[in-house]
Coordinates of C-alpha atoms in Angstrom, one line a residue:
K5 CA 25.6 -18.9 -46.5
Q6 CA 23.1 -16.2 -45.9
W7 CA 23.5 -12.8 -47.5
Y8 CA 24.5 -11.0 -44.3
Q9 CA 27.5 -13.9 -44.0
R10 CA 28.9 -12.8 -46.9
R11 CA 31.6 -10.0 -46.8
V12 CA 33.4 -8.0 -49.7
A13 CA 36.3 -5.8 -49.0
I14 CA 35.9 -2.8 -51.0
T15 CA 35.5 1.1 -50.1
A16 CA 32.4 2.9 -49.4
G17 CA 33.3 5.1 -52.1
E18 CA 33.5 2.3 -54.7
S19 CA 30.6 0.5 -53.3
I20 CA 28.4 3.5 -53.6
N21 CA 29.7 4.1 -57.0
L22 CA 29.1 0.7 -58.1
V23 CA 25.6 0.9 -57.1
A24 CA 25.1 4.3 -58.8
Q25 CA 26.8 3.0 -62.2
S26 CA 25.1 -0.3 -62.6
F27 CA 22.0 -0.1 -60.5
G28 CA 21.3 3.4 -60.7
R29 CA 22.1 3.8 -64.1
N30 CA 19.3 1.1 -65.0
L31 CA 16.9 2.4 -62.6
I32 CA 17.1 6.2 -63.4
E33 CA 15.1 8.0 -66.3
A34 CA 14.5 11.2 -67.3
D35 CA 12.6 13.2 -64.9
D36 CA 13.2 10.7 -62.0
E37 CA 14.2 12.3 -58.8
I38 CA 17.1 11.0 -56.7
V39 CA 17.1 11.9 -53.0
L40 CA 20.1 12.7 -51.0
T41 CA 20.7 14.7 -47.5
E42 CA 22.4 18.0 -47.2
L43 CA 24.9 16.3 -45.1
E44 CA 26.0 13.7 -47.4
H45 CA 29.9 12.8 -48.0
H46 CA 31.1 13.6 -51.4
S47 CA 31.4 10.0 -52.2
N48 CA 27.4 9.8 -52.0
I49 CA 26.7 12.8 -54.0
L50 CA 29.1 12.7 -57.0
P51 CA 28.1 9.4 -58.3
W52 CA 24.3 10.4 -58.2
Q53 CA 25.3 13.8 -59.7
I54 CA 26.9 12.0 -62.6
I55 CA 23.7 9.8 -63.0
A56 CA 21.3 12.7 -62.8
K57 CA 23.3 14.6 -65.4
E58 CA 23.5 11.5 -67.9
K59 CA 19.8 10.7 -67.4
N60 CA 18.3 14.4 -67.2
A61 CA 17.0 13.3 -63.6
K62 CA 16.7 15.6 -60.6
I63 CA 18.5 15.5 -57.3
K64 CA 16.5 16.5 -54.3
Y65 CA 17.9 17.1 -50.7
I66 CA 16.5 16.6 -47.5
P67 CA 17.3 19.8 -45.7
L68 CA 18.7 20.1 -42.2
Q69 CA 17.5 21.6 -39.0
E70 CA 19.6 24.0 -36.7
D71 CA 20.9 20.8 -34.8
S72 CA 21.9 19.1 -37.9
S73 CA 19.1 16.5 -37.7
L74 CA 16.9 15.8 -41.1
C75 CA 13.7 17.7 -41.3
Y76 CA 11.6 14.6 -41.1
G77 CA 8.5 17.0 -41.3
Q78 CA 9.3 17.5 -45.1
L79 CA 9.8 14.0 -46.4
D80 CA 6.3 13.6 -47.8
S81 CA 7.1 16.5 -50.0
I82 CA 10.7 15.5 -51.1
I83 CA 10.4 11.6 -51.6
T84 CA 7.3 11.4 -53.9
N85 CA 6.1 8.9 -56.7
K86 CA 9.1 10.2 -59.0
T87 CA 11.7 9.3 -56.2
K88 CA 13.4 6.2 -57.6
I89 CA 16.0 5.9 -54.9
V90 CA 17.1 7.5 -51.5
A91 CA 20.9 7.6 -50.5
L92 CA 21.9 8.7 -47.0
G93 CA 24.5 8.1 -44.3
H94 CA 23.4 6.4 -41.5
M95 CA 25.4 8.9 -39.6
S96 CA 27.3 12.3 -40.5
N97 CA 31.2 12.1 -40.8
V98 CA 31.3 16.0 -40.1
T99 CA 28.9 16.5 -37.2
G100 CA 28.4 12.7 -35.9
T101 CA 24.4 13.1 -36.4
I102 CA 22.7 9.8 -36.5
H103 CA 19.8 10.0 -38.8
E104 CA 16.6 8.2 -38.0
I105 CA 16.9 5.9 -41.1
E106 CA 13.9 3.9 -40.2
T107 CA 11.6 6.9 -40.7
V108 CA 13.3 7.8 -44.1
I109 CA 13.3 4.1 -45.2
K110 CA 9.5 4.0 -44.2
R111 CA 8.7 7.0 -46.2
A112 CA 10.8 5.6 -49.4
R113 CA 8.9 2.3 -49.4
Q114 CA 5.6 4.0 -49.4
V115 CA 6.5 5.6 -52.8
G116 CA 8.3 2.3 -54.0
A117 CA 11.7 4.0 -54.0
K118 CA 15.1 1.9 -53.5
I119 CA 17.2 2.9 -50.5
L120 CA 21.2 3.0 -50.0
I121 CA 22.5 3.5 -46.6
D122 CA 25.8 4.1 -46.0
A123 CA 26.5 3.3 -42.5
C124 CA 30.6 3.5 -42.7
Q125 CA 30.6 6.2 -40.1
S126 CA 28.1 4.6 -37.9
A127 CA 29.2 0.7 -37.9
C128 CA 32.4 1.8 -35.7
H129 CA 30.0 3.5 -32.9
I130 CA 26.8 1.7 -33.2
P131 CA 26.2 -2.0 -33.0
I132 CA 24.8 -3.1 -36.3
N133 CA 23.1 -6.5 -36.4
L134 CA 22.7 -7.5 -39.9
A135 CA 20.7 -10.6 -39.4
K136 CA 18.4 -8.6 -37.1
K137 CA 18.0 -5.6 -39.4
K138 CA 17.5 -7.5 -42.6
K139 CA 19.2 -5.6 -45.2
V140 CA 20.6 -2.4 -43.6
P141 CA 24.2 -2.9 -44.0
T142 CA 26.8 -0.2 -45.5
A143 CA 26.0 0.8 -48.9
T144 CA 23.4 -1.8 -49.7
L145 CA 20.0 -1.6 -51.4
R146 CA 16.8 -3.0 -50.3

Protein backbone atom coordinates (compact mmCIF):
# COMPACT_ATOMS: atom_id res chain seq x y z
CA LYS A 1 0.00 0.00 0.00
CA GLN A 2 0.98 3.60 -0.57
CA TRP A 3 1.63 5.76 2.53
CA TYR A 4 -1.67 7.62 2.02
CA GLN A 5 -3.62 4.35 1.97
CA ARG A 6 -2.52 3.50 5.50
CA ARG A 7 -4.68 4.85 8.30
CA VAL A 8 -3.99 4.98 12.02
CA ALA A 9 -6.85 6.01 14.29
CA ILE A 10 -5.33 8.21 16.99
CA THR A 11 -6.29 11.70 18.11
CA ALA A 12 -4.70 14.84 16.74
CA GLY A 13 -3.32 15.71 20.16
CA GLU A 14 -1.76 12.30 20.48
CA SER A 15 -0.35 12.56 16.96
CA ILE A 16 1.25 15.94 17.53
CA ASN A 17 2.59 14.86 20.91
CA LEU A 18 4.07 11.73 19.34
CA VAL A 19 5.82 13.80 16.67
CA ALA A 20 7.12 16.31 19.22
CA GLN A 21 8.29 13.69 21.71
CA SER A 22 9.99 11.46 19.15
CA PHE A 23 10.99 13.32 16.04
CA GLY A 24 11.10 16.77 17.66
CA ARG A 25 13.15 15.61 20.60
CA ASN A 26 15.78 14.22 18.21
CA LEU A 27 15.67 17.16 15.79
CA ILE A 28 15.68 20.17 18.13
CA GLU A 29 18.89 21.37 19.76
CA ALA A 30 19.88 24.39 21.86
CA ASP A 31 19.22 27.73 20.13
CA ASP A 32 17.08 26.12 17.40
CA GLU A 33 13.71 27.64 16.63
CA ILE A 34 10.23 26.13 16.51
CA VAL A 35 7.66 28.19 14.63
CA LEU A 36 3.94 28.12 15.45
CA THR A 37 1.10 30.57 14.82
CA GLU A 38 -0.72 32.76 17.32
CA LEU A 39 -3.91 30.85 16.45
CA GLU A 40 -2.83 27.32 17.39
CA HIS A 41 -4.89 24.89 19.44
CA HIS A 42 -3.18 24.10 22.74
CA SER A 43 -2.48 20.55 21.49
CA ASN A 44 -0.05 22.10 18.99
CA ILE A 45 1.54 24.44 21.52
CA LEU A 46 2.17 22.49 24.73
CA PRO A 47 4.27 19.66 23.23
CA TRP A 48 6.54 22.21 21.54
CA GLN A 49 6.83 24.27 24.73
CA ILE A 50 8.02 21.16 26.56
CA ILE A 51 10.61 20.38 23.87
CA ALA A 52 11.78 24.00 23.72
CA LYS A 53 12.25 24.11 27.49
CA GLU A 54 14.10 20.76 27.56
CA LYS A 55 16.37 21.67 24.67
CA ASN A 56 16.82 25.39 25.41
CA ALA A 57 15.26 26.21 22.06
CA LYS A 58 13.08 29.18 21.14
CA ILE A 59 9.44 29.25 20.03
CA LYS A 60 8.49 31.94 17.54
CA TYR A 61 4.96 32.77 16.47
CA ILE A 62 3.63 33.91 13.12
CA PRO A 63 1.41 36.83 14.13
CA LEU A 64 -2.14 37.50 13.01
CA GLN A 65 -3.60 40.36 11.06
CA GLU A 66 -6.86 42.04 12.11
CA ASP A 67 -8.88 39.64 9.93
CA SER A 68 -7.32 36.62 11.74
CA SER A 69 -5.20 35.66 8.73
CA LEU A 70 -1.49 35.12 9.20
CA CYS A 71 1.01 37.90 8.48
CA TYR A 72 2.54 36.18 5.46
CA GLY A 73 4.74 39.22 4.78
CA GLN A 74 6.71 38.45 7.96
CA LEU A 75 7.53 34.82 7.12
CA ASP A 76 11.08 35.58 5.94
CA SER A 77 11.98 37.17 9.27
CA ILE A 78 10.22 34.52 11.39
CA ILE A 79 11.15 31.31 9.55
CA THR A 80 14.96 31.45 9.38
CA ASN A 81 17.92 29.12 9.04
CA LYS A 82 17.57 28.44 12.79
CA THR A 83 14.03 27.10 12.27
CA LYS A 84 13.92 23.31 12.56
CA ILE A 85 10.15 22.78 12.46
CA VAL A 86 7.06 24.77 11.54
CA ALA A 87 3.87 23.40 13.08
CA LEU A 88 0.52 24.94 12.24
CA GLY A 89 -3.12 24.16 11.83
CA HIS A 90 -4.60 24.29 8.34
CA MET A 91 -7.78 25.86 9.74
CA SER A 92 -8.41 27.56 13.08
CA ASN A 93 -10.75 25.77 15.47
CA VAL A 94 -11.70 29.18 16.91
CA THR A 95 -12.18 31.54 13.96
CA GLY A 96 -12.47 29.14 11.01
CA THR A 97 -9.64 30.98 9.27
CA ILE A 98 -8.06 28.81 6.59
CA HIS A 99 -4.33 29.40 6.40
CA GLU A 100 -2.43 29.57 3.12
CA ILE A 101 -0.32 26.57 4.10
CA GLU A 102 1.40 26.34 0.73
CA THR A 103 2.92 29.80 1.36
CA VAL A 104 4.21 28.70 4.77
CA ILE A 105 5.42 25.34 3.42
CA LYS A 106 7.34 27.08 0.62
CA ARG A 107 9.19 29.31 3.11
CA ALA A 108 9.91 26.41 5.48
CA ARG A 109 11.38 24.39 2.64
CA GLN A 110 13.62 27.30 1.63
CA VAL A 111 15.39 27.06 5.00
CA GLY A 112 15.25 23.27 5.28
CA ALA A 113 12.73 23.19 8.12
CA LYS A 114 10.38 20.27 8.70
CA ILE A 115 6.64 20.91 8.55
CA LEU A 116 3.73 19.61 10.60
CA ILE A 117 0.22 20.43 9.37
CA ASP A 118 -2.71 19.77 11.70
CA ALA A 119 -5.69 19.41 9.37
CA CYS A 120 -8.20 18.12 11.92
CA GLN A 121 -10.47 21.16 11.61
CA SER A 122 -10.21 21.50 7.84
CA ALA A 123 -10.54 17.83 6.91
CA CYS A 124 -14.27 17.82 7.58
CA HIS A 125 -14.89 21.08 5.68
CA ILE A 126 -12.43 21.01 2.79
CA PRO A 127 -11.83 18.09 0.45
CA ILE A 128 -8.27 16.86 0.99
CA ASN A 129 -6.84 14.53 -1.62
CA LEU A 130 -3.82 12.95 0.08
CA ALA A 131 -2.65 11.32 -3.14
CA LYS A 132 -2.71 14.67 -4.94
CA LYS A 133 -1.24 16.70 -2.06
CA LYS A 134 1.59 14.23 -1.55
CA LYS A 135 2.16 14.37 2.18
CA VAL A 136 -0.09 17.09 3.57
CA PRO A 137 -2.34 14.88 5.76
CA THR A 138 -3.31 15.56 9.34
CA ALA A 139 -0.36 15.89 11.70
CA THR A 140 2.19 14.59 9.25
CA LEU A 141 5.77 15.75 8.83
CA ARG A 142 7.38 16.29 5.49
